[in-house]
mmCIF file of C-alpha atoms in Angstrom:
data_model
loop_
_atom_site.group_PDB
_atom_site.id
_atom_site.type_symbol
_atom_site.label_atom_id
_atom_site.label_comp_id
_atom_site.label_asym_id
_atom_site.label_seq_id
_atom_site.Cartn_x
_atom_site.Cartn_y
_atom_site.Cartn_z
ATOM 1 C CA MET A 1201 -1.126 86.073 183.371
ATOM 2 C CA MET A 1202 1.880 83.856 182.747
ATOM 3 C CA GLU A 1203 1.423 84.154 178.983
ATOM 4 C CA THR A 1204 1.259 87.953 179.255
ATOM 5 C CA GLU A 1205 4.501 87.985 181.220
ATOM 6 C CA LYS A 1206 6.226 85.925 178.518
ATOM 7 C CA LEU A 1207 4.987 88.312 175.846
ATOM 8 C CA ARG A 1208 6.254 91.325 177.793
ATOM 9 C CA LYS A 1209 9.675 89.708 178.131
ATOM 10 C CA ALA A 1210 9.726 89.120 174.389
ATOM 11 C CA ASP A 1211 8.670 92.731 173.847
ATOM 12 C CA ILE A 1212 11.903 93.923 175.436
ATOM 13 C CA PHE A 1213 13.940 92.287 172.684
ATOM 14 C CA SER A 1214 11.415 93.105 169.947
ATOM 15 C CA GLY A 1215 11.525 96.758 170.987
ATOM 16 C CA THR A 1216 15.312 96.704 170.966
ATOM 17 C CA ALA A 1217 15.349 95.249 167.441
ATOM 18 C CA ILE A 1218 12.824 97.833 166.222
ATOM 19 C CA LEU A 1219 14.810 100.669 167.799
ATOM 20 C CA LEU A 1220 18.063 99.491 166.216
ATOM 21 C CA LEU A 1221 16.348 99.146 162.838
ATOM 22 C CA GLY A 1222 15.078 102.711 163.158
ATOM 23 C CA LEU A 1223 18.559 103.978 163.982
ATOM 24 C CA PHE A 1224 19.956 102.159 160.943
ATOM 25 C CA ILE A 1225 17.317 103.724 158.664
ATOM 26 C CA ILE A 1226 18.101 107.167 160.089
ATOM 27 C CA SER A 1227 21.824 106.622 159.528
ATOM 28 C CA GLN A 1228 21.118 105.845 155.870
ATOM 29 C CA GLY A 1229 18.664 108.715 155.496
ATOM 30 C CA VAL A 1230 21.062 111.375 156.743
ATOM 31 C CA GLN A 1231 23.414 110.432 153.910
ATOM 32 C CA MET A 1232 20.851 111.690 151.379
ATOM 33 C CA PRO A 1233 21.021 115.372 150.377
ATOM 34 C CA MET A 1234 18.553 117.631 152.167
ATOM 35 C CA THR A 1235 19.044 120.488 149.693
ATOM 36 C CA ASP A 1236 20.700 120.500 146.301
ATOM 37 C CA SER A 1237 20.707 122.200 142.934
ATOM 38 C CA TYR A 1238 19.452 120.411 139.823
ATOM 39 C CA ALA A 1239 19.688 122.080 136.399
ATOM 40 C CA GLY A 1240 20.039 125.463 138.067
ATOM 41 C CA VAL A 1241 16.977 124.958 140.290
ATOM 42 C CA GLN A 1242 17.559 124.988 144.046
ATOM 43 C CA ASN A 1243 15.506 122.342 145.861
ATOM 44 C CA VAL A 1244 14.424 123.099 149.424
ATOM 45 C CA TRP A 1245 14.657 120.693 152.347
ATOM 46 C CA TYR A 1246 10.959 119.783 152.478
ATOM 47 C CA VAL A 1247 11.099 118.078 149.069
ATOM 48 C CA SER A 1248 14.197 116.051 149.956
ATOM 49 C CA PRO A 1249 14.017 112.254 149.431
ATOM 50 C CA ALA A 1250 15.625 111.895 152.867
ATOM 51 C CA LEU A 1251 12.451 112.981 154.657
ATOM 52 C CA LEU A 1252 10.594 109.682 154.220
ATOM 53 C CA PRO A 1253 13.343 107.388 155.578
ATOM 54 C CA LEU A 1254 14.089 109.862 158.371
ATOM 55 C CA PHE A 1255 10.409 109.945 159.334
ATOM 56 C CA ILE A 1256 10.118 106.153 159.206
ATOM 57 C CA GLY A 1257 13.340 105.689 161.178
ATOM 58 C CA ALA A 1258 12.354 108.212 163.842
ATOM 59 C CA THR A 1259 8.927 106.556 164.176
ATOM 60 C CA LEU A 1260 10.504 103.133 164.606
ATOM 61 C CA VAL A 1261 12.914 104.473 167.226
ATOM 62 C CA LEU A 1262 10.032 106.051 169.139
ATOM 63 C CA PHE A 1263 7.806 102.976 168.979
ATOM 64 C CA GLY A 1264 10.697 100.658 169.823
ATOM 65 C CA PHE A 1265 11.570 102.750 172.852
ATOM 66 C CA LEU A 1266 7.938 102.852 174.023
ATOM 67 C CA LEU A 1267 7.623 99.083 173.577
ATOM 68 C CA MET A 1268 10.789 98.495 175.610
ATOM 69 C CA LYS A 1269 9.619 100.917 178.296
ATOM 70 C CA THR A 1270 6.182 99.283 178.608
ATOM 71 C CA ALA A 1271 7.653 95.784 178.690
ATOM 72 C CA PHE A 1272 10.328 96.645 181.229
ATOM 73 C CA LYS A 1273 7.767 98.370 183.419
ATOM 74 C CA ALA A 1274 5.647 95.191 183.389
ATOM 75 C CA VAL A 1275 8.343 92.607 184.120
ATOM 76 C CA GLY A 1276 10.975 94.643 185.948
ATOM 77 C CA LEU A 1277 14.643 93.870 186.322
ATOM 78 C CA SER A 1278 14.001 90.313 187.536
ATOM 79 C CA GLY A 1279 11.971 89.569 184.413
ATOM 80 C CA LEU A 1280 14.757 90.885 182.205
ATOM 81 C CA LYS A 1281 17.280 88.662 183.986
ATOM 82 C CA SER A 1282 15.088 85.584 183.559
ATOM 83 C CA ALA A 1283 14.653 86.385 179.851
ATOM 84 C CA LEU A 1284 18.415 86.698 179.418
ATOM 85 C CA SER A 1285 18.955 83.390 181.218
ATOM 86 C CA TYR A 1286 16.413 81.758 178.883
ATOM 87 C CA LEU A 1287 18.217 83.120 175.827
ATOM 88 C CA SER A 1288 21.500 81.653 177.049
ATOM 89 C CA GLY A 1289 19.988 78.310 178.066
ATOM 90 C CA PRO A 1290 19.299 74.994 176.278
ATOM 91 C CA GLU A 1291 15.559 75.680 175.958
ATOM 92 C CA PHE A 1292 16.198 78.573 173.604
ATOM 93 C CA VAL A 1293 18.537 76.413 171.519
ATOM 94 C CA SER A 1294 15.778 73.795 171.222
ATOM 95 C CA PHE A 1295 13.328 76.521 170.222
ATOM 96 C CA LEU A 1296 15.646 77.658 167.406
ATOM 97 C CA LYS A 1297 15.703 74.098 166.022
ATOM 98 C CA GLN A 1298 11.932 73.758 165.682
ATOM 99 C CA PRO A 1299 10.681 73.086 162.111
ATOM 100 C CA ASP A 1300 8.626 76.300 161.976
ATOM 101 C CA ILE A 1301 11.648 78.382 162.997
ATOM 102 C CA ILE A 1302 13.821 76.644 160.405
ATOM 103 C CA ARG A 1303 11.257 77.539 157.750
ATOM 104 C CA PHE A 1304 11.491 81.140 158.927
ATOM 105 C CA TYR A 1305 15.265 80.951 158.351
ATOM 106 C CA GLY A 1306 14.499 79.816 154.811
ATOM 107 C CA ILE A 1307 12.196 82.774 154.141
ATOM 108 C CA VAL A 1308 14.678 85.327 155.456
ATOM 109 C CA LEU A 1309 17.693 83.745 153.783
ATOM 110 C CA ASN A 1310 15.969 83.477 150.404
ATOM 111 C CA LEU A 1311 14.885 87.115 150.483
ATOM 112 C CA VAL A 1312 18.321 88.336 151.616
ATOM 113 C CA ILE A 1313 20.047 86.381 148.841
ATOM 114 C CA LEU A 1314 17.646 87.750 146.227
ATOM 115 C CA VAL A 1315 17.859 91.405 147.303
ATOM 116 C CA PHE A 1316 21.532 91.732 148.217
ATOM 117 C CA VAL A 1317 23.295 89.152 146.018
ATOM 118 C CA LEU A 1318 21.224 88.160 142.984
ATOM 119 C CA VAL A 1319 19.308 91.265 141.875
ATOM 120 C CA PRO A 1320 22.330 93.652 141.848
ATOM 121 C CA ARG A 1321 24.640 91.342 139.865
ATOM 122 C CA ILE A 1322 22.677 88.536 138.152
ATOM 123 C CA ASP A 1323 20.318 88.565 135.176
ATOM 124 C CA PHE A 1324 16.852 89.192 136.636
ATOM 125 C CA PHE A 1325 15.277 86.239 134.821
ATOM 126 C CA LEU A 1326 17.757 83.839 136.424
ATOM 127 C CA ALA A 1327 17.509 85.546 139.833
ATOM 128 C CA ALA A 1328 13.724 85.175 139.816
ATOM 129 C CA ILE A 1329 13.881 81.530 138.738
ATOM 130 C CA ILE A 1330 16.274 80.358 141.437
ATOM 131 C CA PHE A 1331 14.417 82.443 144.029
ATOM 132 C CA LEU A 1332 11.106 80.781 143.149
ATOM 133 C CA LEU A 1333 12.666 77.318 142.977
ATOM 134 C CA PHE A 1334 14.039 77.574 146.511
ATOM 135 C CA PHE A 1335 10.746 78.898 147.832
ATOM 136 C CA PHE A 1336 8.625 76.212 146.147
ATOM 137 C CA PHE A 1337 10.962 73.370 147.028
ATOM 138 C CA MET A 1338 11.146 74.517 150.656
ATOM 139 C CA PHE A 1339 7.506 75.327 151.356
ATOM 140 C CA TYR A 1340 5.343 73.671 148.714
ATOM 141 C CA CYS A 1341 6.828 70.254 148.154
ATOM 142 C CA GLY A 1342 9.548 70.035 150.796
ATOM 143 C CA THR A 1343 9.666 68.019 154.013
ATOM 144 C CA PRO A 1344 11.376 69.492 157.122
ATOM 145 C CA GLU A 1345 14.487 67.444 156.310
ATOM 146 C CA GLN A 1346 14.548 68.772 152.759
ATOM 147 C CA VAL A 1347 14.180 72.340 154.022
ATOM 148 C CA VAL A 1348 17.377 71.945 156.056
ATOM 149 C CA ARG A 1349 19.246 70.484 153.063
ATOM 150 C CA LEU A 1350 18.028 73.283 150.820
ATOM 151 C CA LEU A 1351 19.096 75.866 153.387
ATOM 152 C CA TRP A 1352 22.634 74.507 153.375
ATOM 153 C CA LEU A 1353 22.556 74.285 149.573
ATOM 154 C CA ALA A 1354 21.424 77.920 149.311
ATOM 155 C CA LEU A 1355 24.169 79.015 151.699
ATOM 156 C CA GLY A 1356 26.798 77.053 149.777
ATOM 157 C CA ASN A 1357 25.672 78.410 146.415
ATOM 158 C CA THR A 1358 25.594 81.971 147.725
ATOM 159 C CA LEU A 1359 29.034 81.691 149.291
ATOM 160 C CA ALA A 1360 30.489 80.342 146.052
ATOM 161 C CA LEU A 1361 28.752 83.092 144.050
ATOM 162 C CA CYS A 1362 29.995 85.837 146.392
ATOM 163 C CA ILE A 1363 33.556 84.539 146.123
ATOM 164 C CA PHE A 1364 33.188 84.505 142.349
ATOM 165 C CA LEU A 1365 31.723 88.027 142.193
ATOM 166 C CA TYR A 1366 33.715 89.918 144.792
ATOM 167 C CA THR A 1367 37.236 88.484 144.564
ATOM 168 C CA GLY A 1368 37.935 89.504 140.962
ATOM 169 C CA ILE A 1369 37.393 86.050 139.448
ATOM 170 C CA GLU A 1370 34.397 87.233 137.416
ATOM 171 C CA GLU A 1371 36.355 90.122 135.890
ATOM 172 C CA LYS A 1372 39.181 87.826 134.811
ATOM 173 C CA ILE A 1373 36.863 85.241 133.245
ATOM 174 C CA SER A 1374 34.484 87.741 131.618
ATOM 175 C CA GLY A 1375 37.150 88.635 129.078
ATOM 176 C CA VAL A 1376 37.033 85.062 127.780
ATOM 177 C CA VAL A 1377 33.516 83.847 128.658
ATOM 178 C CA PRO A 1378 30.579 86.305 128.423
ATOM 179 C CA PHE A 1379 28.286 86.543 131.439
ATOM 180 C CA PRO A 1380 30.211 84.060 133.608
ATOM 181 C CA ALA A 1381 28.196 84.816 136.771
ATOM 182 C CA ASP A 1382 24.932 84.095 134.954
ATOM 183 C CA ILE A 1383 26.340 80.804 133.696
ATOM 184 C CA LEU A 1384 27.313 79.931 137.262
ATOM 185 C CA VAL A 1385 23.758 80.642 138.446
ATOM 186 C CA ILE A 1386 22.388 78.414 135.654
ATOM 187 C CA LEU A 1387 24.636 75.666 137.057
ATOM 188 C CA PHE A 1388 23.227 76.326 140.530
ATOM 189 C CA ILE A 1389 19.681 76.088 139.169
ATOM 190 C CA ALA A 1390 20.508 72.697 137.625
ATOM 191 C CA ILE A 1391 22.033 71.492 140.913
ATOM 192 C CA VAL A 1392 18.972 72.596 142.920
ATOM 193 C CA ILE A 1393 16.601 70.840 140.520
ATOM 194 C CA PHE A 1394 18.686 67.658 140.382
ATOM 195 C CA THR A 1395 19.209 67.326 144.137
ATOM 196 C CA THR A 1396 15.532 68.002 144.872
ATOM 197 C CA ARG A 1397 14.463 65.505 142.227
ATOM 198 C CA GLU A 1398 16.667 62.854 143.811
ATOM 199 C CA GLN A 1399 15.063 63.530 147.193
ATOM 200 C CA MET A 1400 11.604 63.261 145.637
ATOM 201 C CA ARG A 1401 12.324 59.683 144.542
ATOM 202 C CA GLN A 1402 11.641 58.617 148.139
ATOM 203 C CA ARG A 1403 8.333 60.581 148.192
ATOM 204 C CA PRO A 1404 6.344 59.697 145.043
ATOM 205 C CA GLU A 1405 3.322 61.662 146.289
ATOM 206 C CA LEU A 1406 5.335 64.890 145.933
ATOM 207 C CA LYS A 1407 6.290 64.392 142.278
ATOM 208 C CA ILE A 1408 3.274 66.294 140.970
ATOM 209 C CA LYS A 1409 4.069 69.247 143.237
ATOM 210 C CA PHE A 1410 7.674 69.090 142.048
ATOM 211 C CA ARG A 1411 6.588 69.335 138.397
ATOM 212 C CA ARG A 1412 4.204 72.191 139.155
ATOM 213 C CA SER A 1413 6.986 74.040 140.950
ATOM 214 C CA LEU A 1414 9.258 73.706 137.932
ATOM 215 C CA VAL A 1415 6.608 74.961 135.515
ATOM 216 C CA VAL A 1416 5.649 78.010 137.601
ATOM 217 C CA ALA A 1417 9.255 78.874 138.510
ATOM 218 C CA PHE A 1418 10.193 79.110 134.827
ATOM 219 C CA VAL A 1419 6.987 80.289 133.163
ATOM 220 C CA ALA A 1420 6.113 83.072 135.627
ATOM 221 C CA PRO A 1421 9.410 85.041 135.379
ATOM 222 C CA PHE A 1422 9.552 84.760 131.595
ATOM 223 C CA THR A 1423 5.913 85.791 131.165
ATOM 224 C CA ILE A 1424 6.012 88.745 133.559
ATOM 225 C CA CYS A 1425 9.525 89.947 132.690
ATOM 226 C CA ILE A 1426 8.926 89.796 128.933
ATOM 227 C CA ILE A 1427 5.762 91.873 129.338
ATOM 228 C CA PHE A 1428 7.596 94.504 131.387
ATOM 229 C CA LYS A 1429 10.792 94.491 129.333
ATOM 230 C CA TYR A 1430 9.462 94.437 125.774
ATOM 231 C CA LEU A 1431 5.843 95.603 125.933
ATOM 232 C CA LEU A 1432 5.934 98.139 128.765
ATOM 233 C CA LEU A 1433 9.607 99.005 128.058
ATOM 234 C CA VAL A 1434 10.608 98.763 131.730
ATOM 235 C CA PRO A 1435 14.296 97.779 132.099
ATOM 236 C CA MET A 1436 15.184 94.885 134.366
ATOM 237 C CA PRO A 1437 17.208 95.600 137.555
ATOM 238 C CA PHE A 1438 20.177 93.767 136.015
ATOM 239 C CA GLU A 1439 20.310 92.589 132.423
ATOM 240 C CA GLY A 1440 22.663 89.759 131.590
ATOM 241 C CA LEU A 1441 22.728 86.537 129.607
ATOM 242 C CA VAL A 1442 19.000 85.871 129.244
ATOM 243 C CA VAL A 1443 18.127 89.492 128.424
ATOM 244 C CA SER A 1444 20.914 89.573 125.861
ATOM 245 C CA LEU A 1445 19.548 86.455 124.158
ATOM 246 C CA LEU A 1446 15.996 87.790 124.249
ATOM 247 C CA ASP A 1447 17.167 91.140 122.819
ATOM 248 C CA THR A 1448 18.783 89.291 119.941
ATOM 249 C CA ILE A 1449 15.523 87.488 119.212
ATOM 250 C CA TRP A 1450 13.173 90.413 119.827
ATOM 251 C CA TYR A 1451 15.120 92.949 117.777
ATOM 252 C CA ALA A 1452 16.172 90.543 115.030
ATOM 253 C CA ASP A 1453 15.803 91.722 111.441
ATOM 254 C CA PHE A 1454 13.068 89.272 110.566
ATOM 255 C CA TRP A 1455 10.671 91.031 112.951
ATOM 256 C CA SER A 1456 10.835 94.208 110.886
#
């Protein structure tokens, strides 16, 4: 019974998060055109691309509200107050510092960096490599202490990259050095490999996993991306330094 009460208290906040996510999706969906004219053809509202996100958002809002309602009905106002006191107390802080929760931070942070920072502005080969390196080093051959260090390293690298990309530094340097952001990410990849290798010196049993991580992190993106780019003719999300070099090789005169 006590465990059920704890779950219901958690459902209040889970429902709130789901509801807010649904509202965010709806806010993005309403910005899409419901009707428009393309090449002289008038499209009607029921073929609009906005329908899917609006449907998903509305469903999330409904389910989030129902979850909150059910949870609040089970625990009442006193249960909500006790849950809020727990969230503002030292026990919740200790919970956030548990190794499993820290690993969850690593998963979320790595995905956010890939989707919102790397893929839109960095050569996809390099984005995939550093993404896989962080994941492997954190969860395949990393101790809890190494996960924390890698989290801080990922945050530091991302902050430096964002400053480089969004303050005009990249535009100034790109006139002199081609693909400066990609070169910066290559430097980050070298730093991640070097720092992790130094940490592995104290754990010889993890050296084999470290080597496997390196092989997969480099071989997998090049194998898959080359197949899509040059055999299936699917463009990469962002093509930079590596794609430019591969284009030079692939379309060189001696292939003809």
